[in-house]
Short mmCIF file of C-alpha atoms in Angstrom, two decimals:
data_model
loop_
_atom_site.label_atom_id
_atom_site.label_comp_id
_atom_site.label_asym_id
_atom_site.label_seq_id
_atom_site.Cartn_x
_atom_site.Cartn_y
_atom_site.Cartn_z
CA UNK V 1 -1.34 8.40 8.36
CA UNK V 2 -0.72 12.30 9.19
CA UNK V 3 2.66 11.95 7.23
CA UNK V 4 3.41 10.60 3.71
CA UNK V 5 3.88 6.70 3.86
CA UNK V 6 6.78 5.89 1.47
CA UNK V 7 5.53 3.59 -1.87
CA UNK V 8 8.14 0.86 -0.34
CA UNK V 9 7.29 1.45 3.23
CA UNK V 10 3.35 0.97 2.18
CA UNK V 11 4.22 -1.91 0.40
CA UNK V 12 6.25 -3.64 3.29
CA UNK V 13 3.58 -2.96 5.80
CA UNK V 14 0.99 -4.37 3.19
CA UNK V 15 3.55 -7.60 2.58
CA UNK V 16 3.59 -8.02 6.16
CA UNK V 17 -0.23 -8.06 6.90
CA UNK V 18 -0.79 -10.58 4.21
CA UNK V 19 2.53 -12.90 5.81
CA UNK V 20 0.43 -12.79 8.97
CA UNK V 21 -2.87 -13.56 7.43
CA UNK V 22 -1.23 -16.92 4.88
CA UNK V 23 0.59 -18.02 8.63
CA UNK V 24 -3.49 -17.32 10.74
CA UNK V 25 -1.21 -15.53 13.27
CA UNK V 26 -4.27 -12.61 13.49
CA UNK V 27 -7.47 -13.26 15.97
CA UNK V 28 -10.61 -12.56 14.53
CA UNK V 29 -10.32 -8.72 16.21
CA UNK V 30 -6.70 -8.26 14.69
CA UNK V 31 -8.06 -9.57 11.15
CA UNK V 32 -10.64 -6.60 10.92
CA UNK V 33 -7.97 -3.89 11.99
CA UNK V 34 -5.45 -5.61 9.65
CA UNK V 35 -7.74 -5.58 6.96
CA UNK V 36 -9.15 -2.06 7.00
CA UNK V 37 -4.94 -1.01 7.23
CA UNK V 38 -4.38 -3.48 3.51
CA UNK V 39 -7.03 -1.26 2.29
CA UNK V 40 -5.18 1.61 2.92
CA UNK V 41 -1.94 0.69 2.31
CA UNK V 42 -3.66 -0.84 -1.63
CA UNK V 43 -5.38 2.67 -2.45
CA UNK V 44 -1.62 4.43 -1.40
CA UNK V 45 0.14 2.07 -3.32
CA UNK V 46 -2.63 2.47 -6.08
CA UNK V 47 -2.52 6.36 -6.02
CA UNK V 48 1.22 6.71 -6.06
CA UNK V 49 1.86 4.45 -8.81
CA UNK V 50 -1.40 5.88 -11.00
CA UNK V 51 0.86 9.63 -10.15
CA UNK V 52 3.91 8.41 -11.11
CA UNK V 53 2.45 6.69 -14.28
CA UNK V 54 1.14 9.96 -15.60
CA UNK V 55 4.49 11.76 -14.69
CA UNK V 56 6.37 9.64 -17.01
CA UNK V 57 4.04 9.82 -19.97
CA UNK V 58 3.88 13.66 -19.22
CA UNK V 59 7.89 13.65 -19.33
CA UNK V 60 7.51 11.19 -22.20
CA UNK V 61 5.10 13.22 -24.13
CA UNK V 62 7.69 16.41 -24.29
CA UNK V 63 10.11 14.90 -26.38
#
């Protein structure tokens, strides 16, 4: 990831992975790889939405 992933492009990709995963179309190889990439795409997701929550109550907090 040398750019910044998008909140709703991170959450696609992560939608997708799991799609693939509930319909077995992943080999055993394919599952690892997949699975290391969810746990990216959950700590982005995580990260971005911990930032934004503390942006609002900072915005919050100045009125």
């Amino acid at each position: 990831m040398s750019k910044e992933t998008k909140y709703e492009a991170a959450f696609a990709e992560l939608q997708t992975i799991v799609r693939k995963m509930e319909n077995d179309e992943l080999d055993i190889d394919q599952m690892a790889e997949e699975l290391k990439r969810a746990q990216e795409l959950i700590k982005l997701c995580k990260d971005k939405l911990t930032k934004t929550d503390e942006e609002i109550h900072k915005i919050l907090a100045q009125d």
